[in-house]
């Protein structure tokens, strides 16, 4: 019989005390861990942040940015190193796993393989779900339309840690009218929420962190069909299905971004309707990326008389593409950010090129702006 023995946790001294092994379904454990694994820290500076925390009723992962907890009734009580446990479970064909808690570790039996894993005690747990209450705090149901709007905004969230107000999605609701905004500084997303989604929402102006938004969309997909309730106060936000809960802190700011002002000033140059995405635009943009490699991509776009002439210049190579475009589009010449444009556009979108920015619409409620690059 193969046996894997890992060193006992030095923080939990004392000889192991054997208990009866109890059987659990491997797929059930793996499914629970897959739900909470985004909450694991990728670094091991604070050990508990890279561990799955089991209390006999739930399993939790918390990395000081987000916390995810889901129900799991098992016999593990303590914290097991996430990558180690996942690595073992992902490399076994055993349908059942036998588990026993031992002082200083957990003993696992998967088919003919045995593993004794170091375990941190429950006393090391640092995270508890906040006591947000539907009666006292802001709350609303995140229906499919809200989840879809959040998903549409993900592509425009910033990643610059020096500008935290851009590292998430701003949700503003006033008099039952709600709008979501996201920006990288080079692109901007605006998604209007239908009144059917906001009719029970109070006025608010909050910034939902990027990790929270990304994992909320994943949670909605994983637990499709289950109602998701969002609760938040001035500092914290939580999404819960009853079985699984996702937690994060809201991003605070004393100087909210004027998204509507940016939209108004940036779209003044547009005086005509959007046109369907030209049939060959996406392949042409992809060819441009091949020419410049990983460099930030500037394409000179010259649109006139039903043609779009796209010219890309790399270090050693150059590319000139000519594609047909709706003759209703006004003549214009601009340096478009092809790399950003490619991350956003889809084949069924509508587009309008301007001297200062590119405007994209996916529906009457969703619009993107991509700022053109200046020589």
CSV table of C-alpha atoms in Angstrom, one decimal:
chain,number,residue,atom,x,y,z
A,1,UNK,CA,0.0,0.0,0.0
A,2,UNK,CA,1.3,3.4,-0.9
A,3,UNK,CA,1.6,5.8,2.0
A,4,UNK,CA,2.3,9.6,1.9
A,5,UNK,CA,3.5,11.0,5.2
A,6,UNK,CA,3.8,14.8,5.6
A,7,UNK,CA,5.4,16.4,8.6
A,8,UNK,CA,3.0,17.2,11.5
A,9,UNK,CA,2.3,20.8,12.1
A,10,UNK,CA,4.9,22.3,14.5
A,11,UNK,CA,2.2,24.6,15.9
A,12,UNK,CA,0.2,21.5,17.1
A,13,UNK,CA,2.6,19.4,19.2
A,14,UNK,CA,1.8,16.1,20.7
A,15,UNK,CA,1.4,12.5,19.5
A,16,UNK,CA,-1.5,11.7,17.1
A,17,UNK,CA,-4.6,10.3,18.6
A,18,UNK,CA,-6.3,7.9,16.2
A,19,UNK,CA,-10.1,8.0,15.8
A,20,UNK,CA,-12.3,5.9,13.6
A,21,UNK,CA,-12.0,6.6,9.9
A,22,UNK,CA,-15.3,8.0,8.5
A,23,UNK,CA,-16.2,7.7,4.8
A,24,UNK,CA,-17.2,10.7,2.6
A,25,UNK,CA,-17.8,11.1,-1.1
A,26,UNK,CA,-14.6,12.4,-2.8
A,27,UNK,CA,-16.6,14.3,-5.4
A,28,UNK,CA,-18.7,16.1,-2.7
A,29,UNK,CA,-15.5,17.3,-0.9
A,30,UNK,CA,-13.9,18.4,-4.2
A,31,UNK,CA,-17.0,20.3,-5.2
A,32,UNK,CA,-17.1,22.2,-1.9
A,33,UNK,CA,-13.4,23.0,-2.3
A,34,UNK,CA,-13.8,24.2,-5.9
A,35,UNK,CA,-16.4,26.7,-4.7
A,36,UNK,CA,-14.2,28.3,-2.0
A,37,UNK,CA,-10.8,27.9,-3.5
A,38,UNK,CA,-10.7,31.5,-5.0
A,39,UNK,CA,-10.5,32.6,-1.4
A,40,UNK,CA,-7.1,31.0,-0.9
A,41,UNK,CA,-4.1,33.2,-0.8
A,42,UNK,CA,-1.4,32.6,-3.5
A,43,UNK,CA,1.3,33.4,-1.0
A,44,UNK,CA,2.1,31.8,2.3
A,45,UNK,CA,3.1,34.9,4.4
A,46,UNK,CA,0.2,34.3,6.8
A,47,UNK,CA,-0.3,30.5,6.7
A,48,UNK,CA,-4.0,30.4,7.6
A,49,UNK,CA,-4.8,32.5,4.4
A,50,UNK,CA,-3.6,29.5,2.2
A,51,UNK,CA,-5.6,26.9,4.1
A,52,UNK,CA,-9.1,25.5,3.9
A,53,UNK,CA,-10.8,25.9,7.2
A,54,UNK,CA,-13.2,23.1,8.3
A,55,UNK,CA,-15.5,23.4,11.3
A,56,UNK,CA,-17.5,20.2,10.8
A,57,UNK,CA,-20.4,22.1,9.2
A,58,UNK,CA,-18.7,24.4,6.6
A,59,UNK,CA,-15.5,24.9,4.8
A,60,UNK,CA,-14.0,28.4,4.4
A,61,UNK,CA,-11.2,30.1,2.5
A,62,UNK,CA,-10.2,33.7,3.3
A,63,UNK,CA,-7.2,35.7,2.0
A,64,UNK,CA,-7.9,39.1,3.6
A,65,UNK,CA,-9.5,40.3,0.4
A,66,UNK,CA,-12.4,37.9,0.0
A,67,UNK,CA,-13.8,35.2,2.1
A,68,UNK,CA,-15.9,32.3,0.7
A,69,UNK,CA,-17.8,29.8,2.9
A,70,UNK,CA,-20.0,26.8,1.8
A,71,UNK,CA,-21.7,24.1,3.7
A,72,UNK,CA,-19.8,20.9,4.1
A,73,UNK,CA,-20.7,18.3,6.8
A,74,UNK,CA,-17.5,16.3,7.4
A,75,UNK,CA,-15.3,15.0,10.1
A,76,UNK,CA,-12.3,17.3,9.5
A,77,UNK,CA,-12.0,20.0,12.1
A,78,UNK,CA,-9.1,22.3,11.5
A,79,UNK,CA,-7.3,24.0,8.6
A,80,UNK,CA,-5.6,22.0,5.8
A,81,UNK,CA,-3.1,23.5,3.3
A,82,UNK,CA,-5.2,24.3,0.2
A,83,UNK,CA,-2.8,23.4,-2.7
A,84,UNK,CA,-1.7,20.2,-0.9
A,85,UNK,CA,-5.2,18.9,-0.3
A,86,UNK,CA,-6.4,19.9,-3.8
A,87,UNK,CA,-3.3,18.3,-5.4
A,88,UNK,CA,-4.0,15.0,-3.6
A,89,UNK,CA,-7.8,15.0,-4.5
A,90,UNK,CA,-7.1,15.9,-8.1
A,91,UNK,CA,-4.8,13.0,-8.5
A,92,UNK,CA,-6.9,10.2,-7.2
A,93,UNK,CA,-9.6,8.0,-8.8
A,94,UNK,CA,-10.9,6.9,-5.5
A,95,UNK,CA,-14.7,7.6,-5.3
A,96,UNK,CA,-14.6,7.7,-1.5
A,97,UNK,CA,-12.2,9.2,1.0
A,98,UNK,CA,-11.9,8.1,4.6
A,99,UNK,CA,-11.1,10.8,7.0
A,100,UNK,CA,-9.9,10.9,10.6
A,101,UNK,CA,-8.9,13.8,12.8
A,102,UNK,CA,-5.7,13.4,14.7
A,103,UNK,CA,-4.0,15.7,17.1
A,104,UNK,CA,-1.7,17.8,14.9
A,105,UNK,CA,-3.0,16.5,11.6
A,106,UNK,CA,-5.7,14.8,9.5
A,107,UNK,CA,-5.4,11.2,8.2
A,108,UNK,CA,-6.8,10.5,4.8
A,109,UNK,CA,-7.3,7.2,3.0
A,110,UNK,CA,-8.0,7.2,-0.7
A,111,UNK,CA,-8.1,3.7,-2.1
A,112,UNK,CA,-4.7,2.3,-1.4
A,113,UNK,CA,-3.1,5.6,-0.7
A,114,UNK,CA,-2.8,7.1,2.8
A,115,UNK,CA,-1.9,10.6,3.6
A,116,UNK,CA,-1.3,12.3,7.0
A,117,UNK,CA,-1.6,16.1,6.4
A,118,UNK,CA,-0.4,18.8,8.8
A,119,UNK,CA,-3.3,20.8,10.2
A,120,UNK,CA,-3.7,24.1,11.9
A,121,UNK,CA,-6.1,24.2,14.8
A,122,UNK,CA,-9.5,25.9,14.7
A,123,UNK,CA,-8.2,28.4,17.2
A,124,UNK,CA,-6.1,29.8,14.2
A,125,UNK,CA,-9.2,30.7,12.2
A,126,UNK,CA,-9.3,34.5,11.7
A,127,UNK,CA,-12.5,34.9,9.7
A,128,UNK,CA,-16.1,34.9,10.5
A,129,UNK,CA,-18.9,35.9,8.2
A,130,UNK,CA,-20.2,39.4,9.2
A,131,UNK,CA,-23.6,39.7,10.9
A,132,UNK,CA,-25.2,41.6,8.0
A,133,UNK,CA,-29.0,41.6,8.3
A,134,UNK,CA,-31.7,42.1,5.7
A,135,UNK,CA,-33.8,44.2,8.1
A,136,UNK,CA,-31.0,46.6,9.1
A,137,UNK,CA,-28.6,46.7,6.1
A,138,UNK,CA,-29.0,47.3,2.4
A,139,UNK,CA,-30.2,44.2,0.6
A,140,UNK,CA,-31.5,43.1,-2.8
A,141,UNK,CA,-31.8,40.0,-4.9
A,142,UNK,CA,-29.1,39.7,-7.6
A,143,UNK,CA,-31.3,38.4,-10.4
A,144,UNK,CA,-30.1,37.3,-13.8
A,145,UNK,CA,-30.1,40.8,-15.2
A,146,UNK,CA,-28.0,42.2,-12.4
A,147,UNK,CA,-25.5,39.3,-12.7
A,148,UNK,CA,-25.4,39.8,-16.5
A,149,UNK,CA,-24.7,43.5,-16.1
A,150,UNK,CA,-21.9,42.8,-13.6
A,151,UNK,CA,-20.4,40.3,-15.9
A,152,UNK,CA,-20.5,42.8,-18.8
A,153,UNK,CA,-18.5,45.3,-16.7
A,154,UNK,CA,-15.7,42.9,-15.6
A,155,UNK,CA,-13.7,43.5,-18.8
A,156,UNK,CA,-13.4,47.2,-17.9
A,157,UNK,CA,-12.3,46.9,-14.3
A,158,UNK,CA,-8.9,48.4,-13.5
A,159,UNK,CA,-5.8,46.6,-12.1
A,160,UNK,CA,-3.8,49.5,-10.9
A,161,UNK,CA,-3.3,49.2,-7.1
A,162,UNK,CA,-2.4,52.9,-6.9
A,163,UNK,CA,-6.0,53.7,-8.1
A,164,UNK,CA,-8.2,51.5,-5.9
A,165,UNK,CA,-11.4,53.3,-6.9
A,166,UNK,CA,-10.9,51.8,-10.4
A,167,UNK,CA,-10.4,48.2,-9.1
A,168,UNK,CA,-14.0,47.3,-9.0
A,169,UNK,CA,-17.5,48.1,-10.2
A,170,UNK,CA,-19.3,51.2,-8.9
A,171,UNK,CA,-23.0,50.6,-8.3
A,172,UNK,CA,-25.2,53.7,-8.1
A,173,UNK,CA,-28.9,53.6,-7.4
A,174,UNK,CA,-31.1,56.7,-7.0
A,175,UNK,CA,-34.9,56.7,-7.0
A,176,UNK,CA,-35.0,53.0,-8.2
A,177,UNK,CA,-32.8,53.8,-11.2
A,178,UNK,CA,-29.5,51.8,-11.1
A,179,UNK,CA,-26.3,52.0,-13.1
A,180,UNK,CA,-23.1,50.0,-12.9
A,181,UNK,CA,-19.7,51.6,-14.0
A,182,UNK,CA,-16.2,50.2,-14.4
A,183,UNK,CA,-13.1,51.8,-15.8
A,184,UNK,CA,-9.4,51.0,-16.4
A,185,UNK,CA,-8.7,54.6,-17.3
A,186,UNK,CA,-8.4,53.6,-21.0
A,187,UNK,CA,-11.9,52.0,-21.3
A,188,UNK,CA,-15.2,52.6,-19.6
A,189,UNK,CA,-18.3,50.5,-19.2
A,190,UNK,CA,-21.8,51.7,-18.3
A,191,UNK,CA,-24.6,49.2,-17.7
A,192,UNK,CA,-28.0,50.4,-16.8
A,193,UNK,CA,-30.1,48.2,-14.5
A,194,UNK,CA,-33.7,47.7,-15.4
A,195,UNK,CA,-36.3,48.9,-12.9
A,196,UNK,CA,-37.5,45.4,-12.4
A,197,UNK,CA,-34.1,44.7,-10.9
A,198,UNK,CA,-33.9,47.8,-8.7
A,199,UNK,CA,-37.5,48.4,-7.6
A,200,UNK,CA,-36.7,47.1,-4.1
A,201,UNK,CA,-33.3,48.7,-3.8
A,202,UNK,CA,-32.5,51.8,-1.6
A,203,UNK,CA,-30.4,54.7,-2.9
A,204,UNK,CA,-26.7,53.8,-2.7
A,205,UNK,CA,-23.3,54.6,-4.2
A,206,UNK,CA,-20.8,51.8,-3.5
A,207,UNK,CA,-17.7,50.3,-5.1
A,208,UNK,CA,-17.8,46.5,-5.3
A,209,UNK,CA,-14.2,45.1,-5.3
A,210,UNK,CA,-13.0,43.3,-8.4
A,211,UNK,CA,-12.4,40.0,-6.7
A,212,UNK,CA,-15.9,40.1,-5.2
A,213,UNK,CA,-17.5,40.9,-8.6
A,214,UNK,CA,-15.6,38.2,-10.5
A,215,UNK,CA,-16.4,35.5,-7.9
A,216,UNK,CA,-20.1,36.6,-7.7
A,217,UNK,CA,-20.4,35.8,-11.4
A,218,UNK,CA,-18.7,32.4,-10.8
A,219,UNK,CA,-21.0,31.7,-7.8
A,220,UNK,CA,-24.1,32.5,-9.9
A,221,UNK,CA,-22.9,30.1,-12.6
A,222,UNK,CA,-22.0,27.4,-10.1
A,223,UNK,CA,-25.3,27.6,-8.2
A,224,UNK,CA,-27.5,28.4,-11.2
A,225,UNK,CA,-31.2,28.6,-10.3
A,226,UNK,CA,-30.6,29.6,-6.7
A,227,UNK,CA,-31.5,33.0,-5.4
A,228,UNK,CA,-28.5,35.2,-4.5
A,229,UNK,CA,-29.1,37.9,-1.9
A,230,UNK,CA,-26.6,40.8,-1.7
A,231,UNK,CA,-26.3,42.5,1.7
A,232,UNK,CA,-24.0,45.5,2.4
A,233,UNK,CA,-23.5,48.3,4.8
A,234,UNK,CA,-21.0,51.2,4.7
A,235,UNK,CA,-18.0,48.9,4.9
A,236,UNK,CA,-18.7,45.3,4.0
A,237,UNK,CA,-20.6,43.4,1.3
A,238,UNK,CA,-21.8,39.8,1.3
A,239,UNK,CA,-23.6,37.6,-1.3
A,240,UNK,CA,-25.3,34.5,-0.1
A,241,UNK,CA,-27.4,31.6,-1.6
A,242,UNK,CA,-28.2,30.2,1.8
A,243,UNK,CA,-25.6,27.4,1.1
A,244,UNK,CA,-22.7,29.5,0.0
A,245,UNK,CA,-21.6,33.0,1.1
A,246,UNK,CA,-19.1,35.4,-0.5
A,247,UNK,CA,-17.6,38.3,1.5
A,248,UNK,CA,-15.5,41.3,0.9
A,249,UNK,CA,-14.9,44.9,2.1
A,250,UNK,CA,-16.2,47.7,0.0
A,251,UNK,CA,-13.7,50.1,-1.6
A,252,UNK,CA,-14.1,53.5,0.1
A,253,UNK,CA,-13.4,56.9,-1.5
A,254,UNK,CA,-14.0,60.5,-0.6
A,255,UNK,CA,-13.8,61.6,-4.3
A,256,UNK,CA,-16.2,59.5,-6.4
A,257,UNK,CA,-15.5,59.4,-10.1
A,258,UNK,CA,-17.8,61.4,-12.3
A,259,UNK,CA,-18.6,58.7,-14.8
A,260,UNK,CA,-21.6,60.4,-16.3
A,261,UNK,CA,-19.4,63.5,-16.9
A,262,UNK,CA,-16.8,61.5,-18.7
A,263,UNK,CA,-19.5,59.9,-20.9
A,264,UNK,CA,-21.0,63.3,-21.8
A,265,UNK,CA,-17.7,64.9,-22.7
A,266,UNK,CA,-16.3,61.9,-24.5
A,267,UNK,CA,-19.4,61.3,-26.7
A,268,UNK,CA,-20.0,64.9,-27.8
A,269,UNK,CA,-18.2,64.1,-31.1
A,270,UNK,CA,-20.7,61.4,-32.0
A,271,UNK,CA,-23.6,62.7,-34.1
A,272,UNK,CA,-24.7,59.6,-35.9
A,273,UNK,CA,-26.0,56.1,-34.9
A,274,UNK,CA,-23.7,53.1,-34.3
A,275,UNK,CA,-23.2,50.6,-37.1
A,276,UNK,CA,-22.9,46.8,-36.9
A,277,UNK,CA,-19.4,45.5,-36.3
A,278,UNK,CA,-17.7,45.2,-39.7
A,279,UNK,CA,-17.5,41.5,-40.7
A,280,UNK,CA,-13.6,41.4,-40.9
A,281,UNK,CA,-12.8,43.8,-38.1
A,282,UNK,CA,-12.0,41.3,-35.4
A,283,UNK,CA,-9.6,39.2,-37.6
A,284,UNK,CA,-7.9,42.4,-38.7
A,285,UNK,CA,-7.3,43.4,-35.1
A,286,UNK,CA,-5.9,39.9,-34.3
A,287,UNK,CA,-3.5,40.2,-37.3
A,288,UNK,CA,-2.3,43.5,-35.9
A,289,UNK,CA,-1.5,41.9,-32.5
A,290,UNK,CA,0.7,39.3,-34.4
A,291,UNK,CA,2.7,42.2,-36.0
A,292,UNK,CA,3.4,44.0,-32.8
A,293,UNK,CA,3.7,41.0,-30.4
A,294,UNK,CA,3.2,41.9,-26.8
A,295,UNK,CA,3.6,45.6,-27.3
A,296,UNK,CA,0.7,48.0,-26.7
A,297,UNK,CA,-1.0,48.2,-30.0
A,298,UNK,CA,-1.7,51.4,-31.9
A,299,UNK,CA,-3.5,51.1,-35.2
A,300,UNK,CA,-4.1,54.1,-37.4
A,301,UNK,CA,-7.7,53.8,-38.6
A,302,UNK,CA,-8.8,55.9,-41.5
A,303,UNK,CA,-12.4,55.6,-42.4
A,304,UNK,CA,-13.8,57.1,-45.5
A,305,UNK,CA,-16.3,56.3,-48.3
A,306,UNK,CA,-17.3,52.9,-46.9
A,307,UNK,CA,-13.8,51.6,-46.2
A,308,UNK,CA,-11.7,51.3,-43.1
A,309,UNK,CA,-7.9,51.3,-43.7
A,310,UNK,CA,-6.1,49.9,-40.7
A,311,UNK,CA,-2.3,50.4,-40.6
A,312,UNK,CA,-0.1,48.7,-38.0
A,313,UNK,CA,3.6,49.3,-37.5
A,314,UNK,CA,5.8,47.0,-35.5
A,315,UNK,CA,9.5,47.0,-34.8
A,316,UNK,CA,10.4,45.1,-38.0
A,317,UNK,CA,7.0,44.5,-39.7
A,318,UNK,CA,4.1,46.5,-41.0
A,319,UNK,CA,0.5,45.6,-41.9
A,320,UNK,CA,-2.1,47.3,-44.0
A,321,UNK,CA,-5.7,46.0,-43.9
A,322,UNK,CA,-8.7,47.3,-45.8
A,323,UNK,CA,-12.1,46.2,-44.7
A,324,UNK,CA,-15.6,47.3,-45.8
A,325,UNK,CA,-17.6,49.4,-43.4
A,326,UNK,CA,-21.1,50.7,-43.4
A,327,UNK,CA,-21.2,53.9,-45.6
A,328,UNK,CA,-23.3,55.6,-43.0
A,329,UNK,CA,-20.2,55.8,-40.8
A,330,UNK,CA,-18.7,59.4,-40.9
A,331,UNK,CA,-15.2,59.8,-42.2
A,332,UNK,CA,-12.6,60.0,-39.4
A,333,UNK,CA,-8.9,59.2,-38.8
A,334,UNK,CA,-7.8,58.0,-35.3
A,335,UNK,CA,-5.2,55.9,-33.5
A,336,UNK,CA,-7.3,53.1,-31.9
A,337,UNK,CA,-6.2,50.9,-29.1
A,338,UNK,CA,-6.5,47.5,-30.8
A,339,UNK,CA,-5.5,45.5,-27.7
A,340,UNK,CA,-8.2,47.0,-25.5
A,341,UNK,CA,-10.7,46.9,-28.3
A,342,UNK,CA,-10.2,43.2,-28.9
A,343,UNK,CA,-10.9,42.4,-25.2
A,344,UNK,CA,-14.3,44.0,-25.4
A,345,UNK,CA,-16.0,43.7,-28.8
A,346,UNK,CA,-18.2,40.8,-29.7
A,347,UNK,CA,-19.5,40.0,-33.2
A,348,UNK,CA,-23.1,41.2,-32.5
A,349,UNK,CA,-22.0,44.6,-31.1
A,350,UNK,CA,-22.5,48.0,-32.8
A,351,UNK,CA,-19.6,50.4,-33.1
A,352,UNK,CA,-18.8,54.0,-33.8
A,353,UNK,CA,-15.2,55.3,-34.4
A,354,UNK,CA,-14.4,58.8,-33.3
A,355,UNK,CA,-11.3,60.9,-33.2
A,356,UNK,CA,-11.0,60.7,-29.4
A,357,UNK,CA,-12.6,57.4,-28.6
A,358,UNK,CA,-14.4,54.3,-29.9
A,359,UNK,CA,-18.0,53.7,-28.7
A,360,UNK,CA,-19.5,50.2,-28.5
A,361,UNK,CA,-23.0,49.2,-27.7
A,362,UNK,CA,-24.3,45.7,-27.0
A,363,UNK,CA,-27.8,46.7,-26.1
A,364,UNK,CA,-29.8,49.8,-25.2
A,365,UNK,CA,-28.5,49.3,-21.6
A,366,UNK,CA,-24.8,48.6,-22.2
A,367,UNK,CA,-22.2,50.9,-23.6
A,368,UNK,CA,-18.4,50.9,-23.7
A,369,UNK,CA,-16.0,53.7,-24.5
A,370,UNK,CA,-12.4,53.0,-25.4
A,371,UNK,CA,-10.1,56.1,-25.4
A,372,UNK,CA,-7.9,56.4,-28.5
A,373,UNK,CA,-4.2,56.8,-28.1
A,374,UNK,CA,-2.5,60.0,-28.9
A,375,UNK,CA,0.8,60.2,-30.8
